[in-house]
Coordinates of C-alpha atoms and ligand atoms in Angstrom, one line a residue:
X27 CA -17.4 38.4 -8.3
X28 CA -20.9 39.3 -9.4
X29 CA -22.3 35.8 -9.8
X30 CA -21.4 32.2 -9.2
X31 CA -22.5 31.1 -12.6
X32 CA -24.3 27.9 -13.5
X33 CA -21.9 26.4 -16.0
X34 CA -24.1 27.6 -18.9
X35 CA -22.7 31.1 -18.7
X36 CA -25.7 32.5 -16.8
X37 CA -24.8 34.2 -13.6
X38 CA -26.3 32.9 -10.3
X39 CA -26.3 35.4 -7.5
X40 CA -23.7 34.5 -4.8
X41 CA -25.6 33.2 -1.8
X42 CA -22.7 31.9 0.1
X43 CA -19.0 30.9 -0.1
X44 CA -17.1 27.7 0.8
X45 CA -13.5 26.7 0.9
X46 CA -12.6 23.2 -0.2
X47 CA -9.4 21.2 0.5
X48 CA -9.2 17.9 -1.5
X49 CA -6.7 15.1 -0.9
X50 CA -4.2 15.5 -3.7
X51 CA -4.9 12.2 -5.5
X52 CA -6.9 11.8 -8.7
X53 CA -9.7 9.6 -7.1
X54 CA -10.2 12.3 -4.4
X55 CA -9.5 15.5 -6.3
X56 CA -12.1 14.8 -9.1
X57 CA -15.1 14.3 -6.8
X58 CA -14.1 17.4 -4.7
X59 CA -14.0 19.6 -7.8
X60 CA -17.2 18.1 -8.9
X61 CA -18.8 18.9 -5.6
X62 CA -17.4 22.5 -5.9
X63 CA -19.1 22.6 -9.3
X64 CA -22.4 21.5 -7.9
X65 CA -22.3 24.1 -5.1
X66 CA -21.2 26.8 -7.5
X67 CA -24.1 26.0 -9.8
X68 CA -26.4 26.8 -6.9
X69 CA -24.8 30.1 -6.1
X70 CA -22.2 29.0 -3.6
X71 CA -18.8 30.4 -4.6
X72 CA -15.9 28.1 -4.2
X73 CA -12.2 28.6 -3.3
X74 CA -10.0 25.5 -3.6
X75 CA -7.0 25.1 -1.4
X76 CA -4.3 22.8 -2.8
X77 CA -0.8 21.5 -2.4
X78 CA 1.9 21.8 -5.1
X79 CA 1.9 18.0 -5.2
X80 CA -0.7 16.9 -7.8
X81 CA -2.0 20.5 -8.1
X82 CA -5.2 21.0 -10.1
X83 CA -5.0 23.3 -13.1
X84 CA -6.7 26.6 -12.3
X85 CA -7.0 27.4 -16.0
X86 CA -9.3 24.4 -16.4
X87 CA -11.7 25.7 -13.8
X88 CA -12.1 29.4 -14.2
X89 CA -15.3 29.3 -12.1
X90 CA -13.3 28.6 -8.9
X91 CA -10.6 30.5 -7.0
X92 CA -7.5 28.5 -6.3
X93 CA -5.1 29.1 -3.4
X94 CA -1.9 27.1 -3.1
X95 CA -1.0 26.3 0.5
X96 CA 2.7 27.2 1.0
X97 CA 3.6 23.6 0.9
X98 CA 7.4 23.2 1.0
X99 CA 6.9 21.1 4.2
X100 CA 4.2 19.1 2.6
X101 CA 6.2 18.3 -0.5
X102 CA 9.2 17.3 1.5
X103 CA 7.1 15.0 3.7
X104 CA 5.4 13.4 0.7
X105 CA 8.7 12.9 -1.1
X106 CA 10.1 11.2 2.1
X107 CA 7.0 8.9 2.6
X108 CA 7.2 5.4 1.0
X109 CA 5.5 5.0 -2.4
X110 CA 2.3 3.7 -0.8
X111 CA -0.8 6.0 -0.6
X112 CA -1.4 5.3 3.1
X113 CA 2.0 6.5 4.1
X114 CA 1.6 9.6 1.9
X115 CA -1.8 10.5 3.5
X116 CA -0.4 10.2 7.0
X117 CA 2.7 12.2 6.0
X118 CA 0.5 14.9 4.4
X119 CA -1.6 15.3 7.5
X120 CA 1.4 15.4 9.9
X121 CA 3.1 18.1 7.7
X122 CA -0.1 20.2 7.4
X123 CA -0.4 20.2 11.2
X124 CA 3.2 20.7 12.1
X125 CA 3.8 23.5 9.5
X126 CA 0.5 25.4 10.0
X127 CA 0.4 25.9 6.3
X128 CA -3.3 25.1 5.9
X129 CA -4.2 27.4 8.8
X130 CA -2.2 30.2 7.3
X131 CA -3.7 29.7 3.8
X132 CA -7.2 29.4 5.2
X133 CA -6.8 32.6 7.4
X134 CA -5.7 34.5 4.3
X135 CA -8.7 33.3 2.3
X136 CA -11.1 34.2 5.1
X137 CA -9.6 37.7 5.5
X138 CA -9.2 38.3 1.8
X139 CA -12.6 37.1 0.6
X140 CA -15.3 39.4 -0.5
X141 CA -18.5 39.0 1.5
X142 CA -20.1 36.7 2.4
X143 CA -17.5 35.1 4.7
X144 CA -16.8 31.4 3.9
X145 CA -19.4 29.3 5.7
X146 CA -17.2 26.3 6.1
X147 CA -14.2 24.3 4.9
X148 CA -15.1 21.2 2.9
X149 CA -12.4 18.6 3.5
X150 CA -11.6 15.1 2.3
X151 CA -12.6 12.6 5.0
X152 CA -8.9 11.6 5.2
X153 CA -7.7 15.2 6.0
X154 CA -7.9 15.7 9.7
X155 CA -4.9 18.0 9.5
X156 CA -7.0 20.5 7.5
X157 CA -9.9 20.1 9.9
X158 CA -7.7 21.1 12.8
X159 CA -6.6 24.2 10.9
X160 CA -10.3 25.2 10.4
X161 CA -11.1 24.5 14.1
X162 CA -8.3 26.9 15.1
X163 CA -10.0 29.6 13.1
X164 CA -13.5 28.8 14.3
X165 CA -14.6 27.6 10.9
X166 CA -16.9 24.5 10.8
X167 CA -16.1 21.6 8.4
X168 CA -18.1 19.4 6.1
X169 CA -16.6 16.1 5.2
X170 CA -16.6 14.6 1.7
X171 CA -16.5 10.8 1.6
X172 CA -15.2 10.0 -1.9
X173 CA -15.9 6.3 -1.4
X174 CA -19.2 4.4 -1.0
X175 CA -21.5 4.5 2.0
X176 CA -20.7 0.8 2.5
X177 CA -17.0 1.7 2.9
X178 CA -17.9 4.7 5.2
X179 CA -19.9 2.3 7.4
X180 CA -17.3 -0.4 7.4
X181 CA -14.4 1.9 8.5
X182 CA -16.6 3.0 11.4
X183 CA -17.1 -0.6 12.4
X184 CA -13.6 -1.9 13.2
X185 CA -14.2 -2.1 17.0
X186 CA -17.1 -4.4 16.3
X187 CA -15.2 -6.5 13.8
X188 CA -12.4 -7.0 16.3
X189 CA -14.8 -7.7 19.2
X190 CA -16.7 -10.4 17.1
X191 CA -13.4 -12.0 16.1
X192 CA -13.5 -11.2 12.4
X193 CA -10.1 -9.4 12.8
X194 CA -7.3 -10.1 12.9
X195 CA -8.2 -12.2 9.9
X196 CA -7.4 -15.9 10.2
X197 CA -6.4 -17.7 7.0
X198 CA -9.0 -20.4 7.5
X199 CA -11.8 -17.8 7.9
X200 CA -11.3 -15.6 4.8
X201 CA -14.6 -16.7 3.3
X202 CA -16.5 -16.1 6.5
X203 CA -19.5 -13.9 5.9
X204 CA -19.7 -10.7 8.0
X205 CA -23.3 -11.2 9.0
X206 CA -23.7 -7.7 10.4
X207 CA -22.7 -6.2 7.0
X208 CA -23.8 -8.4 4.1
X209 CA -22.5 -9.2 1.5
X210 CA -19.0 -8.6 2.9
X211 CA -16.6 -11.4 3.8
X212 CA -13.5 -11.3 6.0
X213 CA -11.3 -11.4 2.8
X214 CA -12.8 -8.0 1.8
X215 CA -11.5 -6.2 5.0
X216 CA -8.4 -4.2 5.2
X217 CA -6.5 -5.9 8.0
X218 CA -4.0 -3.6 9.7
X219 CA -2.2 -6.5 11.2
X220 CA -1.2 -7.6 7.7
X221 CA 0.0 -4.1 6.7
X222 CA 3.8 -3.5 6.9
X223 CA 3.2 -0.9 9.7
X224 CA 0.3 -2.0 11.8
X225 CA 0.1 1.2 13.8
X226 CA -0.1 3.2 10.6
X227 CA -2.8 0.8 9.3
X228 CA -4.9 1.4 12.4
X229 CA -4.4 5.1 12.2
X230 CA -5.5 5.4 8.5
X231 CA -8.7 3.5 9.3
X232 CA -9.6 5.9 12.1
X233 CA -9.2 9.1 10.0
X234 CA -12.6 9.2 8.4
X235 CA -14.4 8.4 11.7
X236 CA -12.4 11.2 13.4
X237 CA -13.1 13.8 10.7
X238 CA -16.8 12.9 10.5
X239 CA -17.3 13.0 14.2
X240 CA -15.7 16.4 14.4
X241 CA -17.7 17.8 11.4
X242 CA -21.0 19.6 10.9
X243 CA -22.1 17.2 8.1
X244 CA -21.0 14.4 5.8
X245 CA -21.4 14.3 2.0
X246 CA -21.2 10.9 0.3
X247 CA -20.7 10.4 -3.4
X248 CA -23.5 7.9 -3.7
X249 CA -27.3 7.9 -4.3
X250 CA -30.1 6.8 -2.0
X251 CA -31.4 3.9 -4.1
X252 CA -27.9 2.4 -4.5
X253 CA -27.0 2.1 -0.8
X254 CA -30.2 2.5 1.1
X255 CA -29.4 0.3 4.2
X256 CA -25.8 1.5 4.3
X257 CA -26.9 5.1 4.4
X258 CA -29.5 4.4 7.0
X259 CA -27.0 2.8 9.2
X260 CA -24.5 5.7 9.1
X261 CA -27.4 8.1 9.7
X262 CA -28.6 6.1 12.7
X263 CA -25.1 6.2 14.1
X264 CA -24.4 9.8 13.5
X265 CA -27.7 11.2 14.6
X266 CA -29.3 14.5 13.6
X267 CA -26.3 16.7 14.5
X268 CA -24.2 15.3 11.7
X269 CA -26.5 15.1 8.7
X270 CA -25.5 12.8 5.8
X271 CA -26.1 14.0 2.2
X272 CA -26.1 11.4 -0.6
X273 CA -25.3 13.5 -3.6
X274 CA -23.8 11.2 -6.1
X275 CA -22.9 10.5 -8.8
X276 CA -20.9 13.7 -8.6
X277 CA -19.4 13.2 -12.1
X278 CA -22.9 13.8 -13.5
X279 CA -23.9 16.5 -11.1
X280 CA -21.4 19.0 -12.3
X281 CA -20.1 19.5 -15.8
X282 CA -16.4 19.9 -15.0
X283 CA -15.8 16.2 -15.8
X284 CA -12.5 15.4 -17.4
X285 CA -11.1 18.9 -16.7
X286 CA -9.8 17.6 -13.3
X287 CA -7.6 14.9 -14.9
X288 CA -4.0 15.2 -13.6
X289 CA -2.7 13.2 -16.6
X290 CA -3.1 14.0 -20.2
X291 CA -5.9 11.9 -21.7
X292 CA -5.0 10.1 -25.0
X293 CA -8.0 10.7 -27.2
X294 CA -6.8 8.5 -30.0
X295 CA -8.6 5.6 -28.3
X296 CA -12.0 7.2 -29.1
X297 CA -11.3 7.1 -32.8
X298 CA -10.1 3.5 -32.4
X299 CA -13.4 2.7 -30.5
X300 CA -15.3 4.2 -33.4
X301 CA -14.1 1.4 -35.6
X302 CA -15.4 -1.4 -33.4
X303 CA -18.7 -3.2 -33.2
X304 CA -21.3 -2.0 -30.6
X305 CA -20.7 -3.7 -27.2
X306 CA -17.7 -5.6 -28.4
X307 CA -14.8 -3.9 -26.5
X308 CA -13.5 -4.7 -23.0
X309 CA -12.1 -1.5 -21.4
X310 CA -9.3 -2.3 -18.9
X311 CA -8.1 0.2 -16.3
X312 CA -6.9 -0.1 -12.7
X313 CA -7.2 3.6 -11.9
X314 CA -4.5 6.1 -10.8
X315 CA -2.8 4.4 -7.9
X316 CA -3.0 0.6 -8.1
X317 CA 0.3 -1.1 -9.0
X318 CA 0.6 -4.7 -10.1
X319 CA 3.6 -7.0 -10.0
X320 CA 5.5 -8.0 -13.2
X321 CA 4.1 -11.5 -13.3
X322 CA 0.5 -10.4 -12.9
X323 CA 1.0 -7.8 -15.6
X324 CA 2.2 -10.5 -18.0
X325 CA -0.7 -12.7 -17.2
X326 CA -3.2 -9.9 -17.7
X327 CA -1.6 -9.1 -21.1
X328 CA -1.9 -12.7 -22.3
X329 CA -5.3 -13.2 -20.8
X330 CA -6.5 -10.2 -22.9
X331 CA -4.7 -11.4 -26.0
X332 CA -6.1 -15.0 -25.7
X333 CA -9.7 -13.9 -25.0
X334 CA -10.0 -13.0 -28.7
X335 CA -12.0 -9.9 -27.8
X336 CA -11.1 -6.3 -28.8
X337 CA -9.8 -4.4 -25.8
X338 CA -8.6 -1.0 -24.7
X339 CA -6.1 -1.2 -21.9
X340 CA -4.8 1.8 -19.8
X341 CA -1.1 0.9 -19.3
X342 CA -0.3 3.8 -17.0
X343 CA 3.4 4.7 -16.4
X344 CA 4.2 3.3 -13.0
X345 CA 1.5 0.6 -13.3
X346 CA 4.1 -2.1 -12.7
X347 CA 5.5 -2.1 -9.2
X348 CA 9.2 -1.2 -9.0
X349 CA 9.3 1.3 -11.8
X350 CA 7.8 4.7 -12.5
X351 CA 8.3 4.4 -16.2
X352 CA 6.2 2.9 -19.0
X353 CA 5.7 -0.9 -18.5
X354 CA 7.2 -3.1 -21.1
X355 CA 4.6 -5.3 -22.8
X356 CA 5.6 -9.0 -23.2
X357 CA 7.5 -10.0 -26.3
X358 CA 5.2 -11.0 -29.1
X359 CA 2.2 -9.4 -27.5
X360 CA 1.7 -6.5 -29.9
X361 CA 2.1 -8.8 -32.9
X362 CA -0.5 -11.2 -31.3
X363 CA -3.2 -8.6 -30.8
X364 CA -2.5 -6.3 -33.7
X365 CA -5.4 -3.8 -34.1
X366 CA -7.6 -5.9 -31.7
X367 CA -5.9 -4.3 -28.8
X368 CA -5.2 -0.7 -28.1
X369 CA -3.0 0.5 -25.2
X370 CA -2.9 4.1 -23.9
X371 CA -1.1 5.8 -21.0
X372 CA -4.3 7.4 -19.8
X373 CA -7.8 7.5 -21.3
X374 CA -10.8 9.9 -21.3
X375 CA -12.5 7.3 -19.1
X376 CA -16.0 8.7 -18.7
X377 CA -16.2 9.2 -22.5
X378 CA -14.8 5.7 -23.1
X379 CA -17.4 4.1 -20.8
X380 CA -20.1 6.1 -22.7
X381 CA -18.9 4.8 -26.1
X382 CA -21.3 2.4 -27.8
X383 CA -18.4 0.0 -28.6
X384 CA -17.6 -0.7 -25.0
X385 CA -19.4 -3.7 -23.5
X386 CA -17.4 -4.5 -20.4
X387 CA -15.0 -2.9 -17.9
X388 CA -12.2 -4.8 -16.2
X389 CA -11.8 -2.5 -13.2
X390 CA -10.1 -2.3 -9.8
X391 CA -13.4 -0.9 -8.5
X392 CA -12.1 2.5 -7.4
X393 CA -15.3 4.2 -6.4
X394 CA -15.2 6.8 -9.2
X395 CA -14.7 4.2 -11.8
X396 CA -17.5 2.2 -10.4
X397 CA -20.0 5.1 -10.4
X398 CA -18.9 6.0 -14.0
X399 CA -19.5 2.4 -15.1
X400 CA -22.9 2.1 -13.4
X401 CA -24.0 5.4 -15.1
X402 CA -23.2 3.9 -18.5
X403 CA -24.7 0.5 -17.7
X404 CA -21.4 -1.2 -18.4
X405 CA -20.8 -4.6 -16.9
X406 CA -17.8 -5.0 -14.6
X407 CA -15.1 -7.6 -14.2
X408 CA -13.7 -6.8 -10.7
X409 CA -10.1 -7.2 -9.6
X410 CA -9.8 -5.1 -6.5
X411 CA -6.5 -4.3 -4.9
X412 CA -6.8 -2.5 -1.6
X413 CA -8.8 -0.2 0.7
X414 CA -12.4 0.3 -0.3
X415 CA -12.0 -1.6 -3.6
X416 CA -12.7 -5.2 -2.3
X417 CA -15.8 -3.9 -0.6
X418 CA -17.1 -2.3 -3.8
X419 CA -16.2 -5.4 -5.9
X420 CA -18.2 -7.6 -3.5
X421 CA -21.2 -5.3 -3.9
X422 CA -20.9 -5.5 -7.7
X423 CA -21.0 -9.2 -7.7
X424 CA -23.4 -10.0 -4.8
X425 CA -25.7 -7.0 -4.3
X426 CA -26.1 -5.1 -7.6
X427 CA -25.1 -8.3 -9.6
X428 CA -23.7 -6.2 -12.4
X429 CA -20.5 -8.1 -12.8
X430 CA -18.1 -10.8 -11.5
X431 CA -15.1 -10.9 -9.3
X432 CA -11.9 -12.4 -10.4
X433 CA -10.3 -13.8 -7.2
X434 CA -7.2 -15.7 -6.4
X435 CA -4.0 -15.9 -8.4
X436 CA -4.0 -13.9 -11.7
X437 CA -3.6 -16.4 -14.5
X438 CA -4.1 -16.0 -18.2
X439 CA -6.5 -18.9 -18.6
X440 CA -8.7 -17.6 -15.7
X441 CA -8.8 -14.2 -17.2
X442 CA -9.7 -15.4 -20.7
X443 CA -12.6 -17.4 -19.2
X444 CA -13.8 -14.5 -17.0
X445 CA -13.9 -12.2 -20.0
X446 CA -16.0 -14.7 -22.0
X447 CA -18.3 -15.1 -19.0
X448 CA -18.8 -11.3 -18.8
X449 CA -19.3 -10.6 -22.5
X450 CA -20.8 -13.6 -24.1
X451 CA -23.9 -15.8 -23.5
X452 CA -27.0 -16.0 -21.3
X453 CA -25.4 -15.1 -18.0
X454 CA -23.9 -11.9 -19.5
X455 CA -27.4 -11.0 -20.9
X456 CA -28.9 -11.3 -17.4
X457 CA -26.1 -9.2 -15.9
X458 CA -26.7 -6.6 -18.6
X459 CA -30.4 -6.4 -17.8
X460 CA -29.5 -5.6 -14.2
X461 CA -26.9 -3.0 -15.2
X462 CA -29.5 -1.3 -17.4
X463 CA -31.9 -1.3 -14.4
X464 CA -29.4 0.2 -12.1
X465 CA -28.5 2.9 -14.7
X466 CA -32.2 3.8 -14.8
X467 CA -32.2 4.3 -11.0
X468 CA -29.1 6.4 -11.2
X469 CA -30.7 8.6 -13.9
X470 CA -33.8 9.0 -11.7
X471 CA -31.9 10.3 -8.8
X472 CA -30.4 13.0 -11.0
X473 CA -33.7 14.2 -12.4
X474 CA -35.3 17.4 -11.1
X475 CA -36.8 16.4 -7.7
X476 CA -34.7 13.2 -7.7
X477 CA -33.0 12.1 -4.4
X478 CA -29.6 13.5 -5.4
X479 CA -31.0 16.9 -6.5
X480 CA -32.9 17.2 -3.3
X481 CA -29.8 16.3 -1.3
X482 CA -27.8 19.0 -2.9
X483 CA -30.5 21.6 -2.1
X484 CA -30.5 20.4 1.5
X485 CA -26.7 20.6 1.6
X486 CA -26.7 24.1 0.3
X487 CA -29.3 25.1 2.9
X488 CA -27.3 23.4 5.6
X489 CA -24.1 25.2 4.5
X490 CA -25.8 28.6 4.5
X491 CA -27.2 27.9 8.0
X492 CA -23.7 27.2 9.5
Ligands
UDX11 C1 -8.5 6.0 -5.3 C2 -8.7 4.7 -4.7 O1 -7.8 3.7 -5.2 C3 -10.1 4.2 -4.8 O2 -10.3 2.9 -4.2 C4 -11.0 5.2 -4.1 O3 -12.3 4.8 -4.1 C5 -10.8 6.6 -4.6 O4 -9.4 6.9 -4.6 P1 -8.3 5.5 -8.0 O5 -7.6 4.2 -7.7 O6 -7.6 6.4 -8.8 O7 -8.8 6.2 -6.7 O8 -9.7 5.0 -8.7 P2 -11.0 5.7 -9.0 O9 -11.8 6.1 -7.8 O10 -11.7 4.8 -10.0 O11 -10.6 7.1 -9.8 C6 -9.9 7.1 -10.9 C7 -10.4 8.3 -11.8 O12 -9.5 8.5 -12.8 C8 -11.8 8.1 -12.4 O13 -12.6 9.2 -12.3 C9 -11.5 7.8 -13.9 O14 -12.5 8.2 -14.8 C10 -10.2 8.5 -14.1 N1 -9.4 7.9 -15.1 C11 -8.9 6.6 -14.9 C12 -9.1 8.5 -16.3 O15 -9.6 9.7 -16.5 N2 -8.4 7.9 -17.2 C13 -7.9 6.7 -17.1 O16 -7.2 6.2 -18.0 C14 -8.1 6.0 -15.9

């Protein structure tokens, strides 16, 4: 390969080479490929290791090399794991370690690459199995945190949370503020003692701390102005030997955007949005993994219908727990909403959020969705489900104040009211002002010389020094 290319067709001389191993889930795969794109644009060639499960499409990313890990063992372990993401992540790591498949794939990439030799393996923070493979081959690792700095800090703080009595969470203390980590409350914490397998719950929490501690650096998909104290506190804890690079929002740093979508995006919703008034539409999506129960699904549907607002709703196959198929909409729902409501299996989300007709986003606050929403200055109605999502939702409401949380039981009347609060009246206008301000800060970090651009330069220098 003569040059790494900068995405505009101009060749950039290859200054270095990295191998990357994403976790095979949409919310983790996209930022890893975006990171690969950002490195590639600065002359660092990228080889992406992947499993057969949720494999990326090499044809969509001709700028990278792709190597499938021989993953029969991984596929079998994933198929045997319960539907829940935590069990799948644990099974994936165990299979990678036991089968040696990542080590073998990595060894073949190292021996088969044209010079320069790969400087490091960039892993998802939840992939210690891959990190061990790199260590066996003497290759350093850089860890990508696909969530917020707040979540990164929180997951490192569980010993303190237990010591101070926040956990195990008591029913009567769910509203208790965590004074060491404002604005969080006890109800925002993942509590392993409430998870169906407590031991597994504890193990998943420890993964990102383990991988970070054993790494040569941590990359976080955030920007300095968004999470200043949170970044400071992880830096204080990790010290100079594990530098932390805040290089978000990754989806704007590299132009491979929607090309990493694992599902086909239904573009008919863009034409539908074109017919709607500016700022009038509520976009509703709960990301790629959240599942809701049938009752909540029905309440969401009628809440949307009764709000009187136009809405675009991603009704993903498998969204309703207990079925992997297309959810059935309630009887009479389509007739009630007519052209005011549009349902799609999967949307071109970044483009939807950028559309002038979209005025609000009802989200589960997956970190990618949150950054995409902040970038477009779109207000958020937050209904988090698990993991880092409740943390992010709390920040949306209390710290950035660019949206509202919908808490407690899902009921159509409550949803209708929340939608009106978000999209009509004085309070909504104030929230919109703050969202526009935050968007400005995000744009600034992406400018030449902005904090994110500087962090990518430092990351590249760091990689080349390993
Ligand atoms: C998961 C976790 O749930 C989340 O909490 C964590 O922060 C990242 O990993 P996911 O639930 O899929 O991710 O949410 P999110 O992080 O928001 O990522 C979803 C991605 O899919 C976004 O980039 C979004 O643009 C994209 N998407 C979503 C589409 O392209 N089309 C859609 O219809 C919906």
